[in-house]
CSV table of C-alpha atoms and ligand atoms in Angstrom, one decimal:
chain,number,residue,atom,x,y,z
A,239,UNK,CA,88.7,147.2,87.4
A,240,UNK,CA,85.0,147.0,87.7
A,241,UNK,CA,83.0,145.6,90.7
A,242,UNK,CA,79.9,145.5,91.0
A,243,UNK,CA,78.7,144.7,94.4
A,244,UNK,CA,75.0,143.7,94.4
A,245,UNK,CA,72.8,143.1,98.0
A,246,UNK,CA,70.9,139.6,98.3
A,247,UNK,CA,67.9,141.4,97.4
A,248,UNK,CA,69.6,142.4,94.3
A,249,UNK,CA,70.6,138.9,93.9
A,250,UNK,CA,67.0,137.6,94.7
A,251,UNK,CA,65.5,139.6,92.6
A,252,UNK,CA,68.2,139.0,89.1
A,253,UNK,CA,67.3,135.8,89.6
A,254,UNK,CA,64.0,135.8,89.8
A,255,UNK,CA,63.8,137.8,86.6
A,256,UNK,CA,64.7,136.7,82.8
A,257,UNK,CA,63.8,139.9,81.4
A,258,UNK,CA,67.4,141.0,82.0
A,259,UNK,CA,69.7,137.6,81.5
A,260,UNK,CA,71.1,139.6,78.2
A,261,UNK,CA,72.1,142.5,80.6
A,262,UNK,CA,73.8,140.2,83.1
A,263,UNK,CA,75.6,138.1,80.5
A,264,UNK,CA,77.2,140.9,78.7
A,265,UNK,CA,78.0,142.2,82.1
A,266,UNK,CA,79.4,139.2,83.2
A,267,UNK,CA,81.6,139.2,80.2
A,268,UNK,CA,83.2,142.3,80.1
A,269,UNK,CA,84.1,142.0,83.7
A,270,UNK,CA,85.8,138.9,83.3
A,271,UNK,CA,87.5,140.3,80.0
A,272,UNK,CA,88.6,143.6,82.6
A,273,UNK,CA,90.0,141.1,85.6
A,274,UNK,CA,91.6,137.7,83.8
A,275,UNK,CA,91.5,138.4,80.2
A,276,UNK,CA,90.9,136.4,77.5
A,277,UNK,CA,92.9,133.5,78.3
A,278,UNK,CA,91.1,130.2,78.8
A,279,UNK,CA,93.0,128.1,81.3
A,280,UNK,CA,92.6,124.3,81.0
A,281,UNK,CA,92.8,121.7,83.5
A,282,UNK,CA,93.0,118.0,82.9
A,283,UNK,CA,90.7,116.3,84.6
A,284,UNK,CA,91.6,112.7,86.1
A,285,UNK,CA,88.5,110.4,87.2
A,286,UNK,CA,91.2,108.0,89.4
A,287,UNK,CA,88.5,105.8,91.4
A,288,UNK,CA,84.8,106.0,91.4
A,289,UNK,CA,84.6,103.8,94.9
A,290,UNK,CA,82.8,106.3,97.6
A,291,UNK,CA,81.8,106.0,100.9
A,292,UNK,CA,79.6,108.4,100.9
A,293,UNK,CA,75.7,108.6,100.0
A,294,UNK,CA,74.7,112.1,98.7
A,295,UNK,CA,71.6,111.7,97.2
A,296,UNK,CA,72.0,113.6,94.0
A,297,UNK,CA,75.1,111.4,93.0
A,298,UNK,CA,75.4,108.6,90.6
A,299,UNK,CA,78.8,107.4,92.7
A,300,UNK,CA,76.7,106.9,95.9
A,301,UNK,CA,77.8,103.7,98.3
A,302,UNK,CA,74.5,102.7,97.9
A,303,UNK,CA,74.5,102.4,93.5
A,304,UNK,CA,75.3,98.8,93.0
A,305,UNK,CA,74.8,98.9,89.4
A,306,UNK,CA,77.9,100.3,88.1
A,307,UNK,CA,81.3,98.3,87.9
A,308,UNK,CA,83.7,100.3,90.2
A,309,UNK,CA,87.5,101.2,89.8
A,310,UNK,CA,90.3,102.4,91.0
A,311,UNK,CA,93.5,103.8,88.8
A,312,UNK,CA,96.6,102.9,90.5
A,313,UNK,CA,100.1,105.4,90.6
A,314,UNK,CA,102.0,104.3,88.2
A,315,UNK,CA,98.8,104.4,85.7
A,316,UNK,CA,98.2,108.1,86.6
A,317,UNK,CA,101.1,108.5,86.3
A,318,UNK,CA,101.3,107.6,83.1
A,319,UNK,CA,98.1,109.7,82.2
A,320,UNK,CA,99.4,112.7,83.5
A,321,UNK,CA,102.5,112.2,81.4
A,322,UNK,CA,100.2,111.7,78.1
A,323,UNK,CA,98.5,114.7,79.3
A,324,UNK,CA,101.8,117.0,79.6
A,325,UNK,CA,102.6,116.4,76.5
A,326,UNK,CA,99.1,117.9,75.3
A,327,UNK,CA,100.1,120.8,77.0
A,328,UNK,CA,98.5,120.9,80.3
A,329,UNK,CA,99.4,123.0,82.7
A,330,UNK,CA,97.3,122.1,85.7
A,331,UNK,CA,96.1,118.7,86.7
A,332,UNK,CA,93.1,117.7,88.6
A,333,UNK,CA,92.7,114.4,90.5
A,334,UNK,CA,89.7,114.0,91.5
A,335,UNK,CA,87.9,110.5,93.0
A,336,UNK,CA,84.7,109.4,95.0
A,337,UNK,CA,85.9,109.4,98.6
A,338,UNK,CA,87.7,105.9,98.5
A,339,UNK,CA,89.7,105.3,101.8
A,340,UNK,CA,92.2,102.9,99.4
A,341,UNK,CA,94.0,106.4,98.9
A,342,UNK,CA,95.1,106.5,102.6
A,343,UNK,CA,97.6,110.0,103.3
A,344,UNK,CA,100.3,108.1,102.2
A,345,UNK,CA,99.6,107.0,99.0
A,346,UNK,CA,98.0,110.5,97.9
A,347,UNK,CA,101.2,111.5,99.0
A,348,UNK,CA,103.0,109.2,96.8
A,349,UNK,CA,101.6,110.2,94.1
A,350,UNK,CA,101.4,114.0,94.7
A,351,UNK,CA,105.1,113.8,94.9
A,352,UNK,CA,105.4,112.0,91.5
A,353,UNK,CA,102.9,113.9,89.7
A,354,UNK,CA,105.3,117.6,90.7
A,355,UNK,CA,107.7,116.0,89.4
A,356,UNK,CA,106.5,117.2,86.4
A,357,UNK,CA,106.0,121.0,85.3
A,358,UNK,CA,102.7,121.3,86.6
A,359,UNK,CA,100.4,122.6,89.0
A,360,UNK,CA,98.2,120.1,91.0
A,361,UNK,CA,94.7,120.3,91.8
A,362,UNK,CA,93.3,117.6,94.6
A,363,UNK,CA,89.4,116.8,94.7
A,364,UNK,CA,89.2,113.3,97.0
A,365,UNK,CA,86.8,115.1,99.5
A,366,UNK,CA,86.4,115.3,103.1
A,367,UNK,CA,89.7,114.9,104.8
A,368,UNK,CA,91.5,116.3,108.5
A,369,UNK,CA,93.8,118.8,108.5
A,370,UNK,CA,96.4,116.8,108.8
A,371,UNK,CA,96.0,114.9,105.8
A,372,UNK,CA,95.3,118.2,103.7
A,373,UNK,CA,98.7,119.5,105.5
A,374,UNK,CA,100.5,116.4,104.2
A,375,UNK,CA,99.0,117.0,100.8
A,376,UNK,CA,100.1,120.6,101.0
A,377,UNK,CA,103.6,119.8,101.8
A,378,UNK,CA,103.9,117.1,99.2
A,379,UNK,CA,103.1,120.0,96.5
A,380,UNK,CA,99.5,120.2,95.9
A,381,UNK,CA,98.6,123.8,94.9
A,382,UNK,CA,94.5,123.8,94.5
A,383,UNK,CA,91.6,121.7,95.9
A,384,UNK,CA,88.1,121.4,95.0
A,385,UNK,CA,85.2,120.8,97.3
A,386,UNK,CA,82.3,122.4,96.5
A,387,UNK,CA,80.1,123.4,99.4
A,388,UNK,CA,76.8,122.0,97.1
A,389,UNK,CA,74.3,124.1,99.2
A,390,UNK,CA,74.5,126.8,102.3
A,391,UNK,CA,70.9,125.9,103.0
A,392,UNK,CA,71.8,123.6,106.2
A,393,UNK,CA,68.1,122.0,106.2
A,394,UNK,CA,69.2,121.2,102.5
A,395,UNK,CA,72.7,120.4,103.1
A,396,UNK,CA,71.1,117.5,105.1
A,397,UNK,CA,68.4,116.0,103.4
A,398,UNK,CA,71.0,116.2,100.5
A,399,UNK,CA,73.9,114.3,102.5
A,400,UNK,CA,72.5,111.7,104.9
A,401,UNK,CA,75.6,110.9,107.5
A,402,UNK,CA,77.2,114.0,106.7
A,403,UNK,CA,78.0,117.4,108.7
A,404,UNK,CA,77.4,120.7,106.8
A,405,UNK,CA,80.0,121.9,109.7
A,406,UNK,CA,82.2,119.5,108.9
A,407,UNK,CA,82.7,120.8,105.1
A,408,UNK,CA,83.3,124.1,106.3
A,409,UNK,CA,85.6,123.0,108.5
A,410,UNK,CA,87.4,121.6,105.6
A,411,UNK,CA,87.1,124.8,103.2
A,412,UNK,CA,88.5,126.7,106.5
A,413,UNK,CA,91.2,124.5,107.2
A,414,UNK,CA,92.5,124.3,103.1
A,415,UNK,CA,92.6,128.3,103.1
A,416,UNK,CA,94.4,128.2,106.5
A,417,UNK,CA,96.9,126.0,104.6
A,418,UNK,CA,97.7,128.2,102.0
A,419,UNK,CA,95.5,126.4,98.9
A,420,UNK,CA,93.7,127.5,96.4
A,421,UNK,CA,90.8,126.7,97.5
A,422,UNK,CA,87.6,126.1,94.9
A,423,UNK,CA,84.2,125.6,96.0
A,424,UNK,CA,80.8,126.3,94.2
A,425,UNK,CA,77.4,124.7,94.3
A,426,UNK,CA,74.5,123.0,92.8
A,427,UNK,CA,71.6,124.4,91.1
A,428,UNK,CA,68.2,123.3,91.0
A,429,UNK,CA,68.5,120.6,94.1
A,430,UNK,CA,64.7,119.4,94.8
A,431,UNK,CA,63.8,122.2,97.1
A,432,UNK,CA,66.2,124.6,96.6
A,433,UNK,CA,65.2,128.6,97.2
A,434,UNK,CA,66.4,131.0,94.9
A,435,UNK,CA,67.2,132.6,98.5
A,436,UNK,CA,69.9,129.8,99.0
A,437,UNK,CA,71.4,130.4,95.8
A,438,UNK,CA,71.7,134.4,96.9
A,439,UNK,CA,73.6,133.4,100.0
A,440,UNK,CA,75.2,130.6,98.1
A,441,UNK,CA,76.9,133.6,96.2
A,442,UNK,CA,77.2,135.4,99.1
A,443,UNK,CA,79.5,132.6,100.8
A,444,UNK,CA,81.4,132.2,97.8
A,445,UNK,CA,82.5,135.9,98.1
A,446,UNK,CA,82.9,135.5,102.0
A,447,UNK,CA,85.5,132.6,102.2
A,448,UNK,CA,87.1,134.1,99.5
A,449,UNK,CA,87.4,131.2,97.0
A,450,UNK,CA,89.2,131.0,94.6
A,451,UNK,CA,87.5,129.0,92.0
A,452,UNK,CA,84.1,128.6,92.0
A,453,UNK,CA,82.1,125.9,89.7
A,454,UNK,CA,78.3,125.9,89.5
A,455,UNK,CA,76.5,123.0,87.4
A,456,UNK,CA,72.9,122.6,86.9
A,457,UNK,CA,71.6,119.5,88.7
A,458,UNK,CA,71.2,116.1,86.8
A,459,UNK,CA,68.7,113.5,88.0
A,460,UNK,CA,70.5,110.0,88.0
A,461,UNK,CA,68.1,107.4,87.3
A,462,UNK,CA,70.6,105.4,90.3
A,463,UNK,CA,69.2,107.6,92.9
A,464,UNK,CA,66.4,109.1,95.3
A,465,UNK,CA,66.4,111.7,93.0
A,466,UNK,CA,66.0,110.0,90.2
A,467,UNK,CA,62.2,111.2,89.4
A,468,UNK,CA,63.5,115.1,90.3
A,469,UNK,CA,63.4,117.5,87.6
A,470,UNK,CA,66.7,118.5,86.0
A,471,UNK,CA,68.0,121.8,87.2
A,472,UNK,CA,68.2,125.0,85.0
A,473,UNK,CA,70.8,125.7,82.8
A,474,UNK,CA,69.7,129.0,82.2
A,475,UNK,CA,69.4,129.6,86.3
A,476,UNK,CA,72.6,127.7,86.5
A,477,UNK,CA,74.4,130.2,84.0
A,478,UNK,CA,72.8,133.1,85.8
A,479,UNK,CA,74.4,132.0,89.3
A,480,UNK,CA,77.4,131.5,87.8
A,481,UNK,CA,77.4,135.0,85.6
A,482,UNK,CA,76.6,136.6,89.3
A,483,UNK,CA,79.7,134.7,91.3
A,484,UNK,CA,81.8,136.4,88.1
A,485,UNK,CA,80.2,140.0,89.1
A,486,UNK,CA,80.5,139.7,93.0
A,487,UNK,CA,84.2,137.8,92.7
A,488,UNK,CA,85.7,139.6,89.5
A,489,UNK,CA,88.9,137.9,89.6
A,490,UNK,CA,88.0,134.4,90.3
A,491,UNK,CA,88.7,131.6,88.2
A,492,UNK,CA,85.5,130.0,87.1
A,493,UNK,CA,84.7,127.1,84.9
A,494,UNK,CA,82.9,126.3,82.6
A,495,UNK,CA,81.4,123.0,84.3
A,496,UNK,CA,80.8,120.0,81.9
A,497,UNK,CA,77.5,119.8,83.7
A,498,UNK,CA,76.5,122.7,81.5
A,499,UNK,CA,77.6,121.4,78.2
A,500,UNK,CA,75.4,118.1,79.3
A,501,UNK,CA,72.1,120.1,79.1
A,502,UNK,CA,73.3,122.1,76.1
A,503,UNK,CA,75.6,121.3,73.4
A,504,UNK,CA,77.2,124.5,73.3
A,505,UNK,CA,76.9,125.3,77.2
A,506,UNK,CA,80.9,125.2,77.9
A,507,UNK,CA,81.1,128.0,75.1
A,508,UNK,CA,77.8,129.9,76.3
A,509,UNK,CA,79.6,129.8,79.9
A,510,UNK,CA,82.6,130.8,78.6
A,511,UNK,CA,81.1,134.0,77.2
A,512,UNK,CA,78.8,135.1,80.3
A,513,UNK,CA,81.8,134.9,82.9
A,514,UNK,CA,83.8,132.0,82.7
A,515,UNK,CA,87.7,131.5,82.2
A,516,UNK,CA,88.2,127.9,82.5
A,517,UNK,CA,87.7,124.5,81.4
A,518,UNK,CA,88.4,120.8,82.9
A,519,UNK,CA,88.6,118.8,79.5
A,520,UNK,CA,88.6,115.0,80.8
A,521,UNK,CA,91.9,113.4,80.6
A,522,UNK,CA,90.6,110.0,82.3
A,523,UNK,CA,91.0,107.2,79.7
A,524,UNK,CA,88.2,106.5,77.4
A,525,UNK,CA,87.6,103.2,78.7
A,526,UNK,CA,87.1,104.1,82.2
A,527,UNK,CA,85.0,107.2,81.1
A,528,UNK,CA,81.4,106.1,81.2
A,529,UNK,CA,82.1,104.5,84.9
A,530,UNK,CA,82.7,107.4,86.2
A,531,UNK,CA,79.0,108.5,86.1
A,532,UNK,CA,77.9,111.4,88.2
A,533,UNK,CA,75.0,111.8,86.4
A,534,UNK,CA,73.9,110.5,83.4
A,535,UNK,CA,74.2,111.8,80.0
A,536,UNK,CA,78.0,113.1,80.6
A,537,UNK,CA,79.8,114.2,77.6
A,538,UNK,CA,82.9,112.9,76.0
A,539,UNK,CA,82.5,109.7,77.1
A,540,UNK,CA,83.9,107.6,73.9
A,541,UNK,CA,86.1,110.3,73.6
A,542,UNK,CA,90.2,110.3,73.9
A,543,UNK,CA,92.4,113.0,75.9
A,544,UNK,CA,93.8,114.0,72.7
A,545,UNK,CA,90.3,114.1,71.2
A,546,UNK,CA,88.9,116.2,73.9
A,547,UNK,CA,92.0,119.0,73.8
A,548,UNK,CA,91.6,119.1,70.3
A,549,UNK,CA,88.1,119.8,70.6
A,550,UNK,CA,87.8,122.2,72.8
A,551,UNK,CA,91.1,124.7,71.9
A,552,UNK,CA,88.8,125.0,68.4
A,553,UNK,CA,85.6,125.7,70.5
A,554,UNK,CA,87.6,128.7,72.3
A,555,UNK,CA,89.6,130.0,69.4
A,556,UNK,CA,86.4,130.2,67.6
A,557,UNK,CA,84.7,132.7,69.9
A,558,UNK,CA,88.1,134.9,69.6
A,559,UNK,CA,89.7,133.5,73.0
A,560,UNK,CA,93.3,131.5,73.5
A,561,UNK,CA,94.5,128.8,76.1
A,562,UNK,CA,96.5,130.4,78.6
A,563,UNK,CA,100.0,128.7,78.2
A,564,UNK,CA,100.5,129.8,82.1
A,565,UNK,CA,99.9,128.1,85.1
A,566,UNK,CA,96.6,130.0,85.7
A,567,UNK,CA,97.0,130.8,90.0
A,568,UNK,CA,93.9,133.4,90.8
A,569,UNK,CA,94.4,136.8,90.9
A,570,UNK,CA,97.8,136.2,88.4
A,571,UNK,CA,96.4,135.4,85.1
A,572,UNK,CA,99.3,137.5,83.3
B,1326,5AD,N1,74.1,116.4,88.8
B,1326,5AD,C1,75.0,117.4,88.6
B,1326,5AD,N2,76.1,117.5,89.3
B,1326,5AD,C2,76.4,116.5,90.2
B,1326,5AD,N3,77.4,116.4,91.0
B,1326,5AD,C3,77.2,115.2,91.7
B,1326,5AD,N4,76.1,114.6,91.3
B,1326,5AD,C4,75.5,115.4,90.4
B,1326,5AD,C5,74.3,115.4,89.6
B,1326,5AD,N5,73.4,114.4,89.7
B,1326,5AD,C6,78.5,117.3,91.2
B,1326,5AD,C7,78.7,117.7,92.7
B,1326,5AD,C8,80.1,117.4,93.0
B,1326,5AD,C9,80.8,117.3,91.6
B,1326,5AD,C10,82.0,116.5,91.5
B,1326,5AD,O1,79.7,116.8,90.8
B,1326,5AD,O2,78.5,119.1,92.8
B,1326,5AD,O3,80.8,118.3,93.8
B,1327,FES,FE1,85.8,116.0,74.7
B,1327,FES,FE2,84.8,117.9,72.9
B,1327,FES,S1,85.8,118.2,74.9
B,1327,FES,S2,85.1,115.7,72.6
């Protein structure tokens, strides 16, 4: 077991320099080979609503985007996604939806309860929510949830989130690790205004909540947005953030985001060699694919669930990796 601790000037200064990305890639890689192995575990990914309340600037969902036709997927049609999905061999699902108050407690409840019903461990991502919601959620059988912290730069945090409470988000990382989740979390890279100084403690906070799962994607200017003149965000920088999370959190699961692959065709494979473990294939149906636009650009979007396994269990077995046919909880990748 290797773990290699670095400082924030460490950090600062990897990250300021590309003379060594080589260095941190291949060290990256072997210490995700030493901690979780060579198993890629695979999550489908289901895109259920696209309504949001809220109006992050960065985000092609935002209340504020009239332009794109909205939707919601009801139970029984998740239901039946999941089921299609199972059959592919998924082991882990992942709902995930723009914060749509339609899904009251009850209903998420619902459908958490249907969804166990089948051998499978359940990931939530549907946001901000109080504890007693996330209890509910917990006690219905979800195992994981995603919420990404986007930025510890609190200045940031703001300008990036108008109505929202950088407090508030940790609150909710707190409260879904006092619960007894799986908690992921992770950030953006290359916000307008972003400090390589923020990223550092961005890594830093990932290793001090003790996440779980960590995703880092490169930000994408939507042309929808306030941000919609910004420049794109690194992929390079992006991968380096993520290779550093892998070094500071060695046993971690970390994907490779689909954000990556959307600035580079093979960025889900090049992520998958410098410290990642995992991928979220889209298991959404095609037709609802393209609404469910974060950003623009977004890969697979004519695609099919079957398509997209297919797909990408080549893209690992070619680089000498398998898909875990486990369950894939952190620190239990056997
Ligand atoms: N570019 C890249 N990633 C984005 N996300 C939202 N908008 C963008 C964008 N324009 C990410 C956020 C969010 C995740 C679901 O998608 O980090 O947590
Ligand atoms: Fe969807 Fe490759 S993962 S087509």
């Amino acid at each position: 077991m290797s773990n290699k601790l670095f400082t924030k000037n460490e950090i600062i200064d990897i990250l300021k320099d590309d003379s060594k990305n080589e260095w941190l890639f291949s060290l990256a890689d072997k210490i995700r080979q030493e901690n979780v192995g060579d198993a890629v575990h695979l999550r489908g990914l289901v895109e259920f609503s696209n309504i949001c309340k809220c109006s992050c600037k960065y985000c092609g969902l935002r209340t504020e985007n009239k332009k794109i036709e909205r939707y919601r997927i009801l139970k029984d049609e998740i239901l039946q996604i999941v089921s299609d999905a199972v059959n592919l061999g998924y082991k882990t699902i992942v709902l995930q939806s723009g914060e749509d108050g339609y899904y009251s407690c009850e209903k998420i409840v619902e459908i958490i309860k249907a969804i166990k019903d089948f051998d499978v461990a359940l990931t939530l991502s549907v946001g901000e929510r109080c504890y007693e919601d996330y209890k509910a959620f917990k006690d219905a059988g979800a195992d994981r949830y995603l919420i990404r912290i986007e930025t510890t730069d609190r200045d940031l945090y703001a300008k990036m989130h108008p109505y929202a409470d950088f407090d508030n988000r940790i609150r909710c990382l707190k409260d879904l690790k006092t619960l007894g989740y799986e908690v992921g979390t992770g950030c953006l890279v290359g916000l307008p205004n972003q400090t390589i100084e923020s990223l550092a403690d961005d890594i830093l906070f990932f290793s001090e909540i003790q996440a779980d799962m960590v995703g880092i994607g490169p930000f994408i200017p939507h042309p929808e947005t306030p941000l919609k003149n910004e420049k794109t965000g690194s992929f390079i920088l992006a991968l380096k953030v993520m290779a550093l999370t892998r070094i500071m959190l060695p046993d971690i699961n970390i994907p490779a985001t689909t954000a990556m692959e959307t600035l580079n065709p093979d960025g889900r494979i090049i992520a998958l060699k410098s410290g990642a473990n995992v991928v979220m294939p889209n298991i959404t149906k095609t037709q609802y694919r393209a609404k469910y636009e974060i950003y623009p650009n977004k890969i697979c979007l004519n695609d099919s669930p079957d398509k997209c396994r297919g797909c990408i269990g080549a893209k690992i077995k070619s680089i000498g990796r398998y898909v875990a046919s486990n369950y894939g909880f952190s620190h239990n990748n056997g």
